[in-house]
Each structure stands twice: as structure tokens, then as C-alpha cells.
Short mmCIF file of N, CA, C and O in Angstrom, two decimals:
data_model
loop_
_atom_site.label_atom_id
_atom_site.label_comp_id
_atom_site.label_asym_id
_atom_site.label_seq_id
_atom_site.Cartn_x
_atom_site.Cartn_y
_atom_site.Cartn_z
N SER A 1 -12.66 -1.05 45.86
CA SER A 1 -13.62 -1.88 45.15
C SER A 1 -13.27 -1.93 43.67
O SER A 1 -12.13 -1.78 43.29
N ALA A 2 -14.25 -2.10 42.82
CA ALA A 2 -14.01 -2.31 41.40
C ALA A 2 -14.05 -1.00 40.62
O ALA A 2 -14.40 -1.00 39.44
N ASP A 3 -13.70 0.11 41.25
CA ASP A 3 -13.74 1.43 40.59
C ASP A 3 -15.13 1.73 40.05
O ASP A 3 -15.29 2.27 38.95
N LEU A 4 -16.15 1.37 40.81
CA LEU A 4 -17.54 1.52 40.40
C LEU A 4 -18.14 2.71 41.13
O LEU A 4 -17.99 2.86 42.33
N LYS A 5 -18.83 3.57 40.39
CA LYS A 5 -19.48 4.74 40.96
C LYS A 5 -20.99 4.58 40.83
O LYS A 5 -21.47 3.84 39.99
N PHE A 6 -21.73 5.31 41.66
CA PHE A 6 -23.19 5.26 41.56
C PHE A 6 -23.66 5.74 40.20
O PHE A 6 -24.68 5.26 39.69
N SER A 7 -22.96 6.65 39.59
CA SER A 7 -23.36 7.15 38.27
C SER A 7 -23.20 6.09 37.18
O SER A 7 -23.77 6.22 36.10
N ASP A 8 -22.42 5.04 37.46
CA ASP A 8 -22.24 3.96 36.48
C ASP A 8 -23.39 2.97 36.49
O ASP A 8 -23.52 2.16 35.56
N ILE A 9 -24.22 3.01 37.51
CA ILE A 9 -25.33 2.07 37.65
C ILE A 9 -26.58 2.68 37.03
O ILE A 9 -27.01 3.76 37.42
N PRO A 10 -27.20 2.01 36.04
CA PRO A 10 -28.42 2.56 35.43
C PRO A 10 -29.61 2.48 36.39
O PRO A 10 -29.61 1.72 37.36
N ASP A 11 -30.64 3.25 36.09
CA ASP A 11 -31.87 3.22 36.88
C ASP A 11 -32.63 1.93 36.61
O ASP A 11 -32.49 1.30 35.58
N GLY A 12 -33.47 1.59 37.56
CA GLY A 12 -34.40 0.49 37.37
C GLY A 12 -33.78 -0.88 37.55
O GLY A 12 -32.71 -1.06 38.11
N ILE A 13 -34.50 -1.86 37.02
CA ILE A 13 -34.13 -3.25 37.20
C ILE A 13 -32.82 -3.60 36.50
O ILE A 13 -32.12 -4.53 36.91
N TYR A 14 -32.46 -2.86 35.48
CA TYR A 14 -31.22 -3.16 34.74
C TYR A 14 -29.98 -2.80 35.55
O TYR A 14 -28.88 -3.20 35.21
N GLY A 15 -30.16 -2.07 36.62
CA GLY A 15 -29.04 -1.74 37.49
C GLY A 15 -28.50 -2.96 38.23
O GLY A 15 -27.33 -3.01 38.59
N PHE A 16 -29.37 -3.98 38.46
CA PHE A 16 -28.91 -5.18 39.15
C PHE A 16 -27.82 -5.91 38.39
O PHE A 16 -26.94 -6.51 38.98
N SER A 17 -27.87 -5.84 37.08
CA SER A 17 -26.86 -6.55 36.29
C SER A 17 -25.49 -5.89 36.36
O SER A 17 -24.49 -6.51 36.02
N LYS A 18 -25.43 -4.65 36.81
CA LYS A 18 -24.16 -3.93 36.90
C LYS A 18 -23.50 -4.04 38.28
O LYS A 18 -22.37 -3.63 38.45
N ILE A 19 -24.25 -4.57 39.26
CA ILE A 19 -23.69 -4.72 40.61
C ILE A 19 -22.78 -5.94 40.61
O ILE A 19 -23.15 -7.00 40.12
N PRO A 20 -21.57 -5.83 41.14
CA PRO A 20 -20.69 -7.00 41.22
C PRO A 20 -21.33 -8.10 42.06
O PRO A 20 -22.09 -7.84 42.99
N SER A 21 -21.03 -9.36 41.73
CA SER A 21 -21.65 -10.49 42.42
C SER A 21 -21.32 -10.49 43.91
O SER A 21 -22.14 -10.92 44.73
N ALA A 22 -20.15 -10.01 44.31
CA ALA A 22 -19.83 -9.92 45.73
C ALA A 22 -20.76 -8.93 46.44
O ALA A 22 -21.15 -9.15 47.59
N GLY A 23 -21.14 -7.87 45.77
CA GLY A 23 -22.06 -6.89 46.34
C GLY A 23 -23.45 -7.46 46.51
O GLY A 23 -24.11 -7.23 47.53
N ILE A 24 -23.92 -8.22 45.53
CA ILE A 24 -25.24 -8.86 45.63
C ILE A 24 -25.23 -9.88 46.76
O ILE A 24 -26.19 -9.99 47.53
N LEU A 25 -24.15 -10.63 46.88
CA LEU A 25 -24.03 -11.60 47.97
C LEU A 25 -24.08 -10.90 49.32
O LEU A 25 -24.74 -11.38 50.25
N GLN A 26 -23.42 -9.77 49.45
CA GLN A 26 -23.45 -9.01 50.70
C GLN A 26 -24.86 -8.53 51.02
O GLN A 26 -25.30 -8.59 52.17
N ILE A 27 -25.59 -8.07 50.02
CA ILE A 27 -26.96 -7.59 50.22
C ILE A 27 -27.84 -8.73 50.72
O ILE A 27 -28.58 -8.58 51.70
N PHE A 28 -27.77 -9.89 50.06
CA PHE A 28 -28.60 -11.02 50.47
C PHE A 28 -28.20 -11.54 51.85
O PHE A 28 -29.06 -11.92 52.65
N PHE A 29 -26.92 -11.57 52.16
CA PHE A 29 -26.47 -12.05 53.45
C PHE A 29 -26.95 -11.12 54.58
O PHE A 29 -27.46 -11.58 55.59
N LEU A 30 -26.79 -9.81 54.39
CA LEU A 30 -27.22 -8.87 55.41
C LEU A 30 -28.74 -8.91 55.59
O LEU A 30 -29.24 -8.91 56.71
N THR A 31 -29.48 -8.97 54.49
CA THR A 31 -30.94 -9.04 54.57
C THR A 31 -31.38 -10.31 55.30
O THR A 31 -32.27 -10.27 56.15
N GLY A 32 -30.76 -11.44 54.97
CA GLY A 32 -31.10 -12.69 55.64
C GLY A 32 -30.78 -12.65 57.12
O GLY A 32 -31.54 -13.13 57.95
N LEU A 33 -29.66 -12.05 57.47
CA LEU A 33 -29.27 -11.93 58.88
C LEU A 33 -30.26 -11.07 59.65
O LEU A 33 -30.69 -11.42 60.76
N ILE A 34 -30.67 -9.97 59.05
CA ILE A 34 -31.64 -9.09 59.70
C ILE A 34 -32.97 -9.81 59.88
O ILE A 34 -33.59 -9.77 60.95
N GLU A 35 -33.44 -10.50 58.84
CA GLU A 35 -34.73 -11.18 58.91
C GLU A 35 -34.72 -12.33 59.90
O GLU A 35 -35.71 -12.57 60.59
N LEU A 36 -33.64 -13.08 59.97
CA LEU A 36 -33.61 -14.27 60.81
C LEU A 36 -33.20 -13.99 62.25
O LEU A 36 -33.69 -14.63 63.18
N ALA A 37 -32.28 -13.05 62.45
CA ALA A 37 -31.71 -12.88 63.79
C ALA A 37 -32.23 -11.63 64.51
O ALA A 37 -32.63 -11.70 65.66
N TRP A 38 -32.21 -10.49 63.84
CA TRP A 38 -32.51 -9.25 64.52
C TRP A 38 -34.00 -8.91 64.54
O TRP A 38 -34.51 -8.32 65.46
N TRP A 39 -34.70 -9.21 63.46
CA TRP A 39 -36.06 -8.71 63.32
C TRP A 39 -36.96 -9.77 62.71
O TRP A 39 -37.44 -9.62 61.60
N PRO A 40 -37.24 -10.87 63.42
CA PRO A 40 -38.11 -11.90 62.86
C PRO A 40 -39.54 -11.39 62.70
O PRO A 40 -39.96 -10.46 63.38
N ALA A 41 -40.30 -12.01 61.80
CA ALA A 41 -41.65 -11.54 61.49
C ALA A 41 -42.59 -11.65 62.68
O ALA A 41 -43.59 -10.94 62.76
N SER A 42 -42.31 -12.54 63.62
CA SER A 42 -43.18 -12.68 64.79
C SER A 42 -42.89 -11.64 65.86
O SER A 42 -43.60 -11.58 66.86
N ASN A 43 -41.88 -10.82 65.66
CA ASN A 43 -41.50 -9.81 66.64
C ASN A 43 -42.18 -8.49 66.26
O ASN A 43 -41.86 -7.90 65.24
N TYR A 44 -43.09 -8.04 67.08
CA TYR A 44 -43.78 -6.79 66.81
C TYR A 44 -43.05 -5.63 67.46
O TYR A 44 -43.62 -4.87 68.24
N SER A 45 -41.78 -5.48 67.19
CA SER A 45 -41.00 -4.43 67.84
C SER A 45 -41.38 -3.04 67.35
O SER A 45 -41.03 -2.05 67.98
N GLY A 46 -42.09 -2.94 66.25
CA GLY A 46 -42.54 -1.63 65.77
C GLY A 46 -43.77 -1.14 66.51
O GLY A 46 -44.23 -0.03 66.29
N ASP A 47 -44.34 -1.97 67.38
CA ASP A 47 -45.49 -1.59 68.17
C ASP A 47 -45.01 -0.87 69.43
O ASP A 47 -44.51 -1.49 70.35
N TYR A 48 -45.13 0.44 69.44
CA TYR A 48 -44.63 1.23 70.56
C TYR A 48 -45.69 1.46 71.63
O TYR A 48 -45.49 2.22 72.55
N ASP A 49 -46.85 0.83 71.48
CA ASP A 49 -47.92 0.89 72.46
C ASP A 49 -48.34 2.33 72.76
O ASP A 49 -48.60 2.69 73.91
N VAL A 50 -48.41 3.16 71.73
CA VAL A 50 -48.85 4.54 71.92
C VAL A 50 -50.26 4.74 71.35
O VAL A 50 -50.85 5.79 71.53
N GLY A 51 -50.78 3.73 70.67
CA GLY A 51 -52.13 3.83 70.14
C GLY A 51 -52.18 4.55 68.81
O GLY A 51 -51.16 4.94 68.23
N PHE A 52 -53.38 4.74 68.34
CA PHE A 52 -53.63 5.40 67.06
C PHE A 52 -54.60 6.54 67.32
O PHE A 52 -55.78 6.30 67.62
N PHE A 53 -54.13 7.76 67.27
CA PHE A 53 -54.92 8.95 67.59
C PHE A 53 -55.56 8.82 68.97
O PHE A 53 -56.74 9.11 69.15
N GLY A 54 -54.79 8.32 69.93
CA GLY A 54 -55.26 8.21 71.29
C GLY A 54 -56.03 6.94 71.60
O GLY A 54 -56.37 6.68 72.73
N GLN A 55 -56.35 6.15 70.59
CA GLN A 55 -57.11 4.91 70.81
C GLN A 55 -56.14 3.74 70.87
O GLN A 55 -55.39 3.51 69.93
N LYS A 56 -56.18 3.00 71.96
CA LYS A 56 -55.29 1.85 72.12
C LYS A 56 -56.07 0.56 71.92
O LYS A 56 -57.26 0.48 72.23
N TYR A 57 -55.39 -0.43 71.39
CA TYR A 57 -56.00 -1.72 71.13
C TYR A 57 -55.35 -2.78 72.00
O TYR A 57 -54.17 -2.73 72.28
N ASP A 58 -56.13 -3.76 72.41
CA ASP A 58 -55.63 -4.85 73.23
C ASP A 58 -56.09 -6.18 72.65
O ASP A 58 -57.08 -6.26 71.94
N GLY A 59 -55.35 -7.21 72.99
CA GLY A 59 -55.74 -8.58 72.68
C GLY A 59 -55.87 -8.87 71.20
O GLY A 59 -54.99 -8.54 70.39
N GLU A 60 -56.98 -9.48 70.84
CA GLU A 60 -57.22 -9.94 69.47
C GLU A 60 -57.30 -8.77 68.48
O GLU A 60 -56.83 -8.87 67.35
N GLU A 61 -57.89 -7.67 68.91
CA GLU A 61 -58.01 -6.51 68.02
C GLU A 61 -56.63 -5.93 67.69
O GLU A 61 -56.35 -5.55 66.55
N LYS A 62 -55.75 -5.88 68.69
CA LYS A 62 -54.39 -5.38 68.46
C LYS A 62 -53.65 -6.30 67.51
O LYS A 62 -52.97 -5.84 66.59
N LEU A 63 -53.78 -7.62 67.69
CA LEU A 63 -53.14 -8.58 66.80
C LEU A 63 -53.66 -8.43 65.36
O LEU A 63 -52.89 -8.48 64.40
N GLN A 64 -54.96 -8.19 65.23
CA GLN A 64 -55.55 -8.00 63.91
C GLN A 64 -54.97 -6.74 63.24
O GLN A 64 -54.65 -6.76 62.05
N LYS A 65 -54.84 -5.67 63.99
CA LYS A 65 -54.29 -4.43 63.42
C LYS A 65 -52.82 -4.60 63.01
O LYS A 65 -52.41 -4.12 61.96
N LEU A 66 -52.04 -5.28 63.84
CA LEU A 66 -50.63 -5.49 63.50
C LEU A 66 -50.48 -6.39 62.28
O LEU A 66 -49.63 -6.16 61.42
N ASN A 67 -51.32 -7.42 62.19
CA ASN A 67 -51.27 -8.30 61.02
C ASN A 67 -51.73 -7.57 59.75
O ASN A 67 -51.20 -7.81 58.66
N ALA A 68 -52.69 -6.66 59.89
CA ALA A 68 -53.12 -5.85 58.73
C ALA A 68 -51.98 -4.96 58.26
O ALA A 68 -51.79 -4.77 57.06
N GLU A 69 -51.21 -4.43 59.19
CA GLU A 69 -50.06 -3.60 58.82
C GLU A 69 -49.02 -4.41 58.06
O GLU A 69 -48.44 -3.95 57.07
N MET A 70 -48.77 -5.63 58.50
CA MET A 70 -47.82 -6.49 57.77
C MET A 70 -48.37 -6.85 56.40
O MET A 70 -47.62 -6.92 55.42
N ALA A 71 -49.67 -7.07 56.29
CA ALA A 71 -50.27 -7.37 54.99
C ALA A 71 -50.13 -6.18 54.04
O ALA A 71 -49.88 -6.36 52.85
N ASN A 72 -50.28 -4.97 54.56
CA ASN A 72 -50.09 -3.77 53.73
C ASN A 72 -48.67 -3.68 53.21
O ASN A 72 -48.44 -3.29 52.06
N GLY A 73 -47.71 -4.04 54.05
CA GLY A 73 -46.32 -4.04 53.60
C GLY A 73 -46.09 -5.07 52.51
O GLY A 73 -45.36 -4.81 51.55
N ARG A 74 -46.72 -6.22 52.64
CA ARG A 74 -46.58 -7.25 51.60
C ARG A 74 -47.22 -6.80 50.30
O ARG A 74 -46.69 -7.05 49.21
N LEU A 75 -48.35 -6.11 50.37
CA LEU A 75 -48.98 -5.58 49.15
C LEU A 75 -48.11 -4.51 48.50
O LEU A 75 -48.04 -4.43 47.27
N ALA A 76 -47.43 -3.72 49.30
CA ALA A 76 -46.52 -2.72 48.75
C ALA A 76 -45.38 -3.41 48.00
O ALA A 76 -44.95 -2.95 46.94
N MET A 77 -44.89 -4.54 48.55
CA MET A 77 -43.83 -5.28 47.86
C MET A 77 -44.33 -5.84 46.53
O MET A 77 -43.59 -5.86 45.54
N LEU A 78 -45.61 -6.26 46.48
CA LEU A 78 -46.17 -6.73 45.22
C LEU A 78 -46.27 -5.58 44.20
O LEU A 78 -46.07 -5.79 43.00
N GLY A 79 -46.58 -4.38 44.68
CA GLY A 79 -46.62 -3.22 43.79
C GLY A 79 -45.26 -2.93 43.19
O GLY A 79 -45.14 -2.62 41.99
N VAL A 80 -44.22 -3.03 43.99
CA VAL A 80 -42.86 -2.82 43.48
C VAL A 80 -42.51 -3.91 42.47
O VAL A 80 -41.92 -3.64 41.43
N ALA A 81 -42.91 -5.16 42.76
CA ALA A 81 -42.65 -6.25 41.81
C ALA A 81 -43.39 -6.01 40.51
O ALA A 81 -42.86 -6.30 39.42
N GLY A 82 -44.60 -5.46 40.57
CA GLY A 82 -45.34 -5.13 39.36
C GLY A 82 -44.64 -4.05 38.54
O GLY A 82 -44.61 -4.12 37.31
N ASN A 83 -44.08 -3.05 39.23
CA ASN A 83 -43.32 -2.02 38.52
C ASN A 83 -42.10 -2.61 37.84
O ASN A 83 -41.75 -2.22 36.72
N MET A 84 -41.44 -3.54 38.52
CA MET A 84 -40.26 -4.17 37.92
C MET A 84 -40.65 -5.00 36.70
O MET A 84 -39.94 -5.01 35.69
N LEU A 85 -41.78 -5.69 36.79
CA LEU A 85 -42.25 -6.48 35.65
C LEU A 85 -42.60 -5.57 34.47
O LEU A 85 -42.24 -5.87 33.32
N ALA A 86 -43.28 -4.45 34.74
CA ALA A 86 -43.61 -3.52 33.67
C ALA A 86 -42.36 -2.93 33.04
O ALA A 86 -42.30 -2.73 31.82
N GLU A 87 -41.35 -2.68 33.84
CA GLU A 87 -40.10 -2.16 33.29
C GLU A 87 -39.42 -3.19 32.41
O GLU A 87 -38.88 -2.86 31.36
N GLY A 88 -39.48 -4.45 32.82
CA GLY A 88 -38.90 -5.51 32.00
C GLY A 88 -39.62 -5.66 30.67
O GLY A 88 -39.02 -6.00 29.66
N GLN A 89 -40.93 -5.41 30.67
CA GLN A 89 -41.72 -5.54 29.45
C GLN A 89 -41.54 -4.35 28.51
O GLN A 89 -41.48 -4.53 27.29
N THR A 90 -41.48 -3.15 29.07
CA THR A 90 -41.43 -1.96 28.22
C THR A 90 -40.02 -1.40 28.03
O THR A 90 -39.79 -0.65 27.09
N GLY A 91 -39.10 -1.74 28.94
CA GLY A 91 -37.76 -1.19 28.86
C GLY A 91 -37.67 0.23 29.39
O GLY A 91 -36.64 0.89 29.27
N MET A 92 -38.76 0.72 29.99
CA MET A 92 -38.80 2.08 30.53
C MET A 92 -39.05 1.99 32.03
O MET A 92 -39.84 1.16 32.49
N THR A 93 -38.39 2.85 32.82
CA THR A 93 -38.67 2.89 34.24
C THR A 93 -40.06 3.47 34.46
O THR A 93 -40.67 4.05 33.56
N PHE A 94 -40.57 3.33 35.68
CA PHE A 94 -41.90 3.85 36.00
C PHE A 94 -41.96 5.36 35.77
O PHE A 94 -42.92 5.88 35.23
N LYS A 95 -40.90 6.05 36.15
CA LYS A 95 -40.84 7.49 35.96
C LYS A 95 -40.88 7.84 34.47
O LYS A 95 -41.60 8.75 34.06
N GLU A 96 -40.13 7.10 33.67
CA GLU A 96 -40.12 7.37 32.22
C GLU A 96 -41.49 7.09 31.61
O GLU A 96 -41.93 7.82 30.71
N GLN A 97 -42.17 6.05 32.07
CA GLN A 97 -43.51 5.75 31.56
C GLN A 97 -44.49 6.86 31.90
O GLN A 97 -45.31 7.26 31.07
N LEU A 98 -44.41 7.38 33.14
CA LEU A 98 -45.31 8.46 33.52
C LEU A 98 -45.02 9.74 32.75
O LEU A 98 -45.95 10.43 32.30
N LEU A 99 -43.74 10.07 32.58
CA LEU A 99 -43.39 11.31 31.87
C LEU A 99 -43.73 11.23 30.39
O LEU A 99 -44.03 12.23 29.75
N ALA A 100 -43.70 10.03 29.80
CA ALA A 100 -44.02 9.86 28.39
C ALA A 100 -45.52 9.66 28.17
O ALA A 100 -45.96 9.45 27.05
N LEU A 101 -46.29 9.71 29.26
CA LEU A 101 -47.73 9.44 29.21
C LEU A 101 -48.02 8.08 28.58
O LEU A 101 -48.98 7.88 27.87
N ASN A 102 -47.11 7.15 28.83
CA ASN A 102 -47.20 5.80 28.29
C ASN A 102 -47.67 4.84 29.37
O ASN A 102 -47.18 3.76 29.52
N PHE A 103 -48.64 5.31 30.15
CA PHE A 103 -49.10 4.51 31.29
C PHE A 103 -50.61 4.37 31.20
O PHE A 103 -51.36 5.28 31.49
N ASN A 104 -51.07 3.21 30.76
CA ASN A 104 -52.48 2.95 30.64
C ASN A 104 -52.80 1.65 31.34
O ASN A 104 -52.47 0.57 30.84
N PRO A 105 -53.43 1.70 32.51
CA PRO A 105 -53.71 0.46 33.25
C PRO A 105 -54.76 -0.40 32.57
O PRO A 105 -54.94 -1.55 32.92
N PHE A 106 -55.47 0.12 31.58
CA PHE A 106 -56.53 -0.62 30.92
C PHE A 106 -56.12 -1.22 29.59
O PHE A 106 -56.93 -1.79 28.88
N ALA A 107 -54.85 -1.07 29.22
CA ALA A 107 -54.38 -1.59 27.92
C ALA A 107 -54.09 -3.06 27.97
O ALA A 107 -53.85 -3.66 28.94
#
């Protein structure tokens, strides 16, 4: 490759600018392939039909629970996007903000 080591990549969002464009293309291609071919959003392959603490759901209730799980995943992605936005604004990673006590959600 381009003689690139993991130690050469900075933490946080600024690390994306150090990844070679061929690497970013590979990441997007593999992610798109997984999303479209192997694991489409309508496929509930993560449902192993074992229930939740012994309680099993059927029909509409099961669909509601599975959709709530997908919604939680989408909210988690929004949280990560918020961290990236805060890093872009402050220039500090989330860890650096917490360690510097520079984290005030009410500011």
C-alpha cells in the first residue's frame, strides 16, 4: 500500500482526510454491497426467535419490537453524527472534551 500505518492516522473525524481515496472507495463499495445484497433492511436475520427473557412475540407485536430495535440503531447513528459535528466545531475529540471537562450540553 502507500506505506501508511495506523499510527499515522489521527483520531476523530480528521482521520478521514488521511485515508487514501482508494481505501475510502473500498469502504463505501463493501458497505453498499453488504446493505444491498447480503443484509437488506427488510431482512430480520438478527431475529433468532429465542424471545426476550423467555417472552416470545408474534405477529404485529413482534414487528413493532423489531422496528423499534432498528429505530434505536438509527438514533445511535445520529448520536455518532452529533459527536462528529461537535468535533468539527471544537477541534477536540469526544474523549478530549470529556477529559478537559469542556462538555456542557446546556451551553
